[in-house]
Amino acid sequence: YVKGNQVLWAVLLVAVIINLAGWTFHTSLMPIFARDVLDTDSAGLGLLLFAFGIGAFGGSAILALMRNLRHVGKMIILAVIVWHGSILMFSASQSFYMSLAILVVTGMAFSSTQVLMLTLLLRTTESDYRGRVIGLRSMAIYAFTFGSMAAGAMAGLWGAPLAATIVGLSGIVLVVILAVFTPKLWHF
């Protein structure tokens, strides 16, 4: 069923891409940044994750207030690019307060991506297949384990800023390639 619907398999590939790249940033790399780059303790790490969470809540709330979402495919691509672009900005920051501000944007783009993906999956899936398609979306989360392992290894070898730069660039490049090869997603 999914194989025959370009929009569905494209959204599921977006889910794999973000779990390989974007998710690893705020889970695996953030503690390393807090300690090694921003020179803060666990309270500072808590504030960094709080800023991310405030942004995530804001992004979800804004989308929840929109009556009729249009151009959801374009919005997904844009949200992923903003998410990974903000990771690139964060990787260059050495200021704790600037990092907090960037993480608000990161959180907004993160939650927007999640909401938009589910919106598109639910809109385009026939009711008889919804449970199975959402199950496939859940399976895409397992890509996170490989992404975390790779991000952690890169941070160990080259440091967290370079690892985050690679994560950010890979997310942008992969989603742009996907957008080029899935015109139905782009136009949905």
PDB file of C-alpha atoms in Angstrom:
ATOM      1  CA  TYR A   1       0.000   0.000   0.000  1.00  0.00           C
ATOM      2  CA  VAL A   2       2.738   2.480   0.994  1.00  0.00           C
ATOM      3  CA  LYS A   3       4.949   1.535  -1.937  1.00  0.00           C
ATOM      4  CA  GLY A   4       2.169   2.576  -4.326  1.00  0.00           C
ATOM      5  CA  ASN A   5       1.736   6.038  -2.753  1.00  0.00           C
ATOM      6  CA  GLN A   6       4.672   8.417  -3.267  1.00  0.00           C
ATOM      7  CA  VAL A   7       3.498  10.841  -0.589  1.00  0.00           C
ATOM      8  CA  LEU A   8       3.328   8.122   2.072  1.00  0.00           C
ATOM      9  CA  TRP A   9       6.717   6.564   1.392  1.00  0.00           C
ATOM     10  CA  ALA A  10       8.298  10.008   1.076  1.00  0.00           C
ATOM     11  CA  VAL A  11       6.977  11.031   4.507  1.00  0.00           C
ATOM     12  CA  LEU A  12       8.229   7.764   5.971  1.00  0.00           C
ATOM     13  CA  LEU A  13      11.653   8.456   4.452  1.00  0.00           C
ATOM     14  CA  VAL A  14      11.567  11.921   6.023  1.00  0.00           C
ATOM     15  CA  ALA A  15      10.938  10.150   9.335  1.00  0.00           C
ATOM     16  CA  VAL A  16      14.018   7.975   8.793  1.00  0.00           C
ATOM     17  CA  ILE A  17      16.131  11.015   7.834  1.00  0.00           C
ATOM     18  CA  ILE A  18      15.176  13.041  10.900  1.00  0.00           C
ATOM     19  CA  ASN A  19      15.771  10.085  13.192  1.00  0.00           C
ATOM     20  CA  LEU A  20      19.205   9.476  11.699  1.00  0.00           C
ATOM     21  CA  ALA A  21      20.187  13.137  11.920  1.00  0.00           C
ATOM     22  CA  GLY A  22      18.067  15.661  13.823  1.00  0.00           C
ATOM     23  CA  TRP A  23      17.021  13.560  16.806  1.00  0.00           C
ATOM     24  CA  THR A  24      20.617  12.727  17.646  1.00  0.00           C
ATOM     25  CA  PHE A  25      21.407  16.391  18.181  1.00  0.00           C
ATOM     26  CA  HIS A  26      19.149  17.146  21.130  1.00  0.00           C
ATOM     27  CA  THR A  27      19.507  13.733  22.721  1.00  0.00           C
ATOM     28  CA  SER A  28      23.021  12.410  22.123  1.00  0.00           C
ATOM     29  CA  LEU A  29      25.031  15.553  21.392  1.00  0.00           C
ATOM     30  CA  MET A  30      23.425  18.086  23.750  1.00  0.00           C
ATOM     31  CA  PRO A  31      25.087  16.801  26.957  1.00  0.00           C
ATOM     32  CA  ILE A  32      28.487  16.923  25.213  1.00  0.00           C
ATOM     33  CA  PHE A  33      27.854  20.509  24.084  1.00  0.00           C
ATOM     34  CA  ALA A  34      26.791  21.539  27.578  1.00  0.00           C
ATOM     35  CA  ARG A  35      29.943  20.160  29.153  1.00  0.00           C
ATOM     36  CA  ASP A  36      32.645  20.636  26.510  1.00  0.00           C
ATOM     37  CA  VAL A  37      31.568  23.660  24.469  1.00  0.00           C
ATOM     38  CA  LEU A  38      29.306  25.782  26.660  1.00  0.00           C
ATOM     39  CA  ASP A  39      31.140  24.902  29.900  1.00  0.00           C
ATOM     40  CA  THR A  40      27.998  24.353  31.944  1.00  0.00           C
ATOM     41  CA  ASP A  41      26.748  21.745  34.385  1.00  0.00           C
ATOM     42  CA  SER A  42      23.599  19.658  34.605  1.00  0.00           C
ATOM     43  CA  ALA A  43      21.523  22.747  35.486  1.00  0.00           C
ATOM     44  CA  GLY A  44      22.766  24.408  32.288  1.00  0.00           C
ATOM     45  CA  LEU A  45      21.923  21.284  30.312  1.00  0.00           C
ATOM     46  CA  GLY A  46      18.445  21.417  31.835  1.00  0.00           C
ATOM     47  CA  LEU A  47      18.037  25.020  30.668  1.00  0.00           C
ATOM     48  CA  LEU A  48      19.201  24.104  27.163  1.00  0.00           C
ATOM     49  CA  LEU A  49      16.665  21.294  26.949  1.00  0.00           C
ATOM     50  CA  PHE A  50      14.013  23.578  28.482  1.00  0.00           C
ATOM     51  CA  ALA A  51      14.607  26.123  25.685  1.00  0.00           C
ATOM     52  CA  PHE A  52      14.214  23.305  23.153  1.00  0.00           C
ATOM     53  CA  GLY A  53      10.996  22.195  24.889  1.00  0.00           C
ATOM     54  CA  ILE A  54       9.543  25.723  24.957  1.00  0.00           C
ATOM     55  CA  GLY A  55      10.203  25.994  21.221  1.00  0.00           C
ATOM     56  CA  ALA A  56       8.654  22.582  20.617  1.00  0.00           C
ATOM     57  CA  PHE A  57       5.543  23.535  22.551  1.00  0.00           C
ATOM     58  CA  GLY A  58       5.303  26.814  20.655  1.00  0.00           C
ATOM     59  CA  GLY A  59       5.666  25.132  17.272  1.00  0.00           C
ATOM     60  CA  SER A  60       2.970  22.597  18.088  1.00  0.00           C
ATOM     61  CA  ALA A  61       0.635  25.259  19.477  1.00  0.00           C
ATOM     62  CA  ILE A  62       1.001  27.449  16.388  1.00  0.00           C
ATOM     63  CA  LEU A  63       0.144  24.539  14.082  1.00  0.00           C
ATOM     64  CA  ALA A  64      -2.760  23.491  16.321  1.00  0.00           C
ATOM     65  CA  LEU A  65      -4.240  26.986  15.972  1.00  0.00           C
ATOM     66  CA  MET A  66      -4.163  26.861  12.160  1.00  0.00           C
ATOM     67  CA  ARG A  67      -7.587  25.971  10.822  1.00  0.00           C
ATOM     68  CA  ASN A  68      -6.696  24.486   7.471  1.00  0.00           C
ATOM     69  CA  LEU A  69      -3.120  23.501   6.817  1.00  0.00           C
ATOM     70  CA  ARG A  70      -2.211  23.753   3.150  1.00  0.00           C
ATOM     71  CA  HIS A  71       0.989  22.884   1.323  1.00  0.00           C
ATOM     72  CA  VAL A  72       1.858  20.410   4.079  1.00  0.00           C
ATOM     73  CA  GLY A  73       4.507  18.668   1.952  1.00  0.00           C
ATOM     74  CA  LYS A  74       6.373  21.929   1.377  1.00  0.00           C
ATOM     75  CA  MET A  75       6.000  22.806   5.043  1.00  0.00           C
ATOM     76  CA  ILE A  76       7.568  19.469   6.059  1.00  0.00           C
ATOM     77  CA  ILE A  77      10.569  20.042   3.803  1.00  0.00           C
ATOM     78  CA  LEU A  78      10.944  23.603   5.087  1.00  0.00           C
ATOM     79  CA  ALA A  79      10.600  22.522   8.747  1.00  0.00           C
ATOM     80  CA  VAL A  80      13.307  19.869   8.331  1.00  0.00           C
ATOM     81  CA  ILE A  81      15.621  22.405   6.659  1.00  0.00           C
ATOM     82  CA  VAL A  82      15.035  24.973   9.421  1.00  0.00           C
ATOM     83  CA  TRP A  83      15.532  22.282  12.099  1.00  0.00           C
ATOM     84  CA  HIS A  84      18.851  21.144  10.643  1.00  0.00           C
ATOM     85  CA  GLY A  85      19.885  24.684   9.747  1.00  0.00           C
ATOM     86  CA  SER A  86      19.420  25.697  13.378  1.00  0.00           C
ATOM     87  CA  ILE A  87      21.622  22.747  14.342  1.00  0.00           C
ATOM     88  CA  LEU A  88      24.311  24.249  12.102  1.00  0.00           C
ATOM     89  CA  MET A  89      23.882  27.616  13.836  1.00  0.00           C
ATOM     90  CA  PHE A  90      24.048  25.977  17.256  1.00  0.00           C
ATOM     91  CA  SER A  91      27.229  24.105  16.338  1.00  0.00           C
ATOM     92  CA  ALA A  92      28.950  27.455  15.692  1.00  0.00           C
ATOM     93  CA  SER A  93      27.718  29.098  18.906  1.00  0.00           C
ATOM     94  CA  GLN A  94      29.929  29.312  21.962  1.00  0.00           C
ATOM     95  CA  SER A  95      27.564  31.591  23.874  1.00  0.00           C
ATOM     96  CA  PHE A  96      25.220  29.923  26.324  1.00  0.00           C
ATOM     97  CA  TYR A  97      22.499  32.559  25.851  1.00  0.00           C
ATOM     98  CA  MET A  98      22.751  32.517  22.058  1.00  0.00           C
ATOM     99  CA  SER A  99      22.517  28.721  22.218  1.00  0.00           C
ATOM    100  CA  LEU A 100      19.325  29.013  24.272  1.00  0.00           C
ATOM    101  CA  ALA A 101      17.769  31.275  21.643  1.00  0.00           C
ATOM    102  CA  ILE A 102      18.793  28.961  18.814  1.00  0.00           C
ATOM    103  CA  LEU A 103      17.314  25.979  20.658  1.00  0.00           C
ATOM    104  CA  VAL A 104      13.901  27.672  20.798  1.00  0.00           C
ATOM    105  CA  VAL A 105      13.954  27.764  16.983  1.00  0.00           C
ATOM    106  CA  THR A 106      15.274  24.186  16.860  1.00  0.00           C
ATOM    107  CA  GLY A 107      12.406  23.013  19.059  1.00  0.00           C
ATOM    108  CA  MET A 108       9.820  24.837  16.942  1.00  0.00           C
ATOM    109  CA  ALA A 109      11.102  23.264  13.734  1.00  0.00           C
ATOM    110  CA  PHE A 110      11.362  19.851  15.416  1.00  0.00           C
ATOM    111  CA  SER A 111       7.767  19.804  16.627  1.00  0.00           C
ATOM    112  CA  SER A 112       6.486  21.302  13.389  1.00  0.00           C
ATOM    113  CA  THR A 113       8.115  18.457  11.486  1.00  0.00           C
ATOM    114  CA  GLN A 114       6.476  15.874  13.755  1.00  0.00           C
ATOM    115  CA  VAL A 115       2.997  17.427  13.576  1.00  0.00           C
ATOM    116  CA  LEU A 116       3.154  17.940   9.818  1.00  0.00           C
ATOM    117  CA  MET A 117       4.327  14.386   9.144  1.00  0.00           C
ATOM    118  CA  LEU A 118       1.453  12.920  11.143  1.00  0.00           C
ATOM    119  CA  THR A 119      -1.001  15.322   9.516  1.00  0.00           C
ATOM    120  CA  LEU A 120       0.079  14.212   6.064  1.00  0.00           C
ATOM    121  CA  LEU A 121       0.106  10.517   6.971  1.00  0.00           C
ATOM    122  CA  LEU A 122      -3.396  10.701   8.411  1.00  0.00           C
ATOM    123  CA  ARG A 123      -4.749  12.791   5.527  1.00  0.00           C
ATOM    124  CA  THR A 124      -3.437  10.547   2.775  1.00  0.00           C
ATOM    125  CA  THR A 125      -3.933   7.109   4.307  1.00  0.00           C
ATOM    126  CA  GLU A 126      -7.182   5.235   3.810  1.00  0.00           C
ATOM    127  CA  SER A 127      -8.821   4.444   7.152  1.00  0.00           C
ATOM    128  CA  ASP A 128      -8.285   0.679   6.735  1.00  0.00           C
ATOM    129  CA  TYR A 129      -4.497   1.199   6.580  1.00  0.00           C
ATOM    130  CA  ARG A 130      -3.955   3.982   9.131  1.00  0.00           C
ATOM    131  CA  GLY A 131      -2.845   1.763  11.996  1.00  0.00           C
ATOM    132  CA  ARG A 132      -0.300  -0.049   9.863  1.00  0.00           C
ATOM    133  CA  VAL A 133       1.043   3.151   8.296  1.00  0.00           C
ATOM    134  CA  ILE A 134       1.432   4.780  11.714  1.00  0.00           C
ATOM    135  CA  GLY A 135       3.174   1.557  12.792  1.00  0.00           C
ATOM    136  CA  LEU A 136       5.658   2.075   9.947  1.00  0.00           C
ATOM    137  CA  ARG A 137       6.167   5.647  11.154  1.00  0.00           C
ATOM    138  CA  SER A 138       6.956   4.247  14.589  1.00  0.00           C
ATOM    139  CA  MET A 139       9.447   1.808  13.073  1.00  0.00           C
ATOM    140  CA  ALA A 140      11.313   4.737  11.500  1.00  0.00           C
ATOM    141  CA  ILE A 141      12.231   5.815  15.032  1.00  0.00           C
ATOM    142  CA  TYR A 142      14.651   2.881  15.190  1.00  0.00           C
ATOM    143  CA  ALA A 143      16.941   4.753  12.797  1.00  0.00           C
ATOM    144  CA  PHE A 144      17.700   6.913  15.831  1.00  0.00           C
ATOM    145  CA  THR A 145      19.901   4.199  17.320  1.00  0.00           C
ATOM    146  CA  PHE A 146      22.186   4.217  14.289  1.00  0.00           C
ATOM    147  CA  GLY A 147      22.225   8.005  14.148  1.00  0.00           C
ATOM    148  CA  SER A 148      23.070   8.273  17.847  1.00  0.00           C
ATOM    149  CA  MET A 149      25.892   5.790  17.516  1.00  0.00           C
ATOM    150  CA  ALA A 150      27.327   7.691  14.550  1.00  0.00           C
ATOM    151  CA  ALA A 151      26.905  11.126  16.178  1.00  0.00           C
ATOM    152  CA  GLY A 152      28.521   9.927  19.386  1.00  0.00           C
ATOM    153  CA  ALA A 153      31.429   8.392  17.502  1.00  0.00           C
ATOM    154  CA  MET A 154      31.946  11.593  15.503  1.00  0.00           C
ATOM    155  CA  ALA A 155      31.809  13.693  18.669  1.00  0.00           C
ATOM    156  CA  GLY A 156      34.364  11.392  20.274  1.00  0.00           C
ATOM    157  CA  LEU A 157      36.702  11.633  17.302  1.00  0.00           C
ATOM    158  CA  TRP A 158      36.262  15.240  16.175  1.00  0.00           C
ATOM    159  CA  GLY A 159      34.291  17.026  18.888  1.00  0.00           C
ATOM    160  CA  ALA A 160      30.633  17.943  19.255  1.00  0.00           C
ATOM    161  CA  PRO A 161      30.677  21.043  16.994  1.00  0.00           C
ATOM    162  CA  LEU A 162      31.914  19.109  13.960  1.00  0.00           C
ATOM    163  CA  ALA A 163      29.578  16.208  14.725  1.00  0.00           C
ATOM    164  CA  ALA A 164      26.612  18.609  14.884  1.00  0.00           C
ATOM    165  CA  THR A 165      27.726  20.274  11.664  1.00  0.00           C
ATOM    166  CA  ILE A 166      27.767  16.903   9.923  1.00  0.00           C
ATOM    167  CA  VAL A 167      24.365  16.028  11.412  1.00  0.00           C
ATOM    168  CA  GLY A 168      22.869  19.341  10.269  1.00  0.00           C
ATOM    169  CA  LEU A 169      24.314  19.166   6.772  1.00  0.00           C
ATOM    170  CA  SER A 170      23.344  15.526   6.283  1.00  0.00           C
ATOM    171  CA  GLY A 171      19.737  16.219   7.285  1.00  0.00           C
ATOM    172  CA  ILE A 172      19.472  19.139   4.853  1.00  0.00           C
ATOM    173  CA  VAL A 173      21.147  17.309   1.970  1.00  0.00           C
ATOM    174  CA  LEU A 174      19.071  14.155   2.419  1.00  0.00           C
ATOM    175  CA  VAL A 175      15.736  15.970   2.615  1.00  0.00           C
ATOM    176  CA  VAL A 176      16.568  18.141  -0.415  1.00  0.00           C
ATOM    177  CA  ILE A 177      17.470  15.014  -2.414  1.00  0.00           C
ATOM    178  CA  LEU A 178      14.208  13.422  -1.286  1.00  0.00           C
ATOM    179  CA  ALA A 179      12.232  16.533  -2.299  1.00  0.00           C
ATOM    180  CA  VAL A 180      13.791  16.466  -5.768  1.00  0.00           C
ATOM    181  CA  PHE A 181      12.838  12.820  -6.310  1.00  0.00           C
ATOM    182  CA  THR A 182       9.336  13.030  -4.794  1.00  0.00           C
ATOM    183  CA  PRO A 183       7.467  15.822  -6.583  1.00  0.00           C
ATOM    184  CA  LYS A 184       4.125  14.637  -5.208  1.00  0.00           C
ATOM    185  CA  LEU A 185       5.315  15.376  -1.664  1.00  0.00           C
ATOM    186  CA  TRP A 186       6.501  18.820  -2.697  1.00  0.00           C
ATOM    187  CA  HIS A 187       3.133  19.606  -4.321  1.00  0.00           C
ATOM    188  CA  PHE A 188       0.878  18.096  -1.657  1.00  0.00           C
TER     189      PHE A 188
END
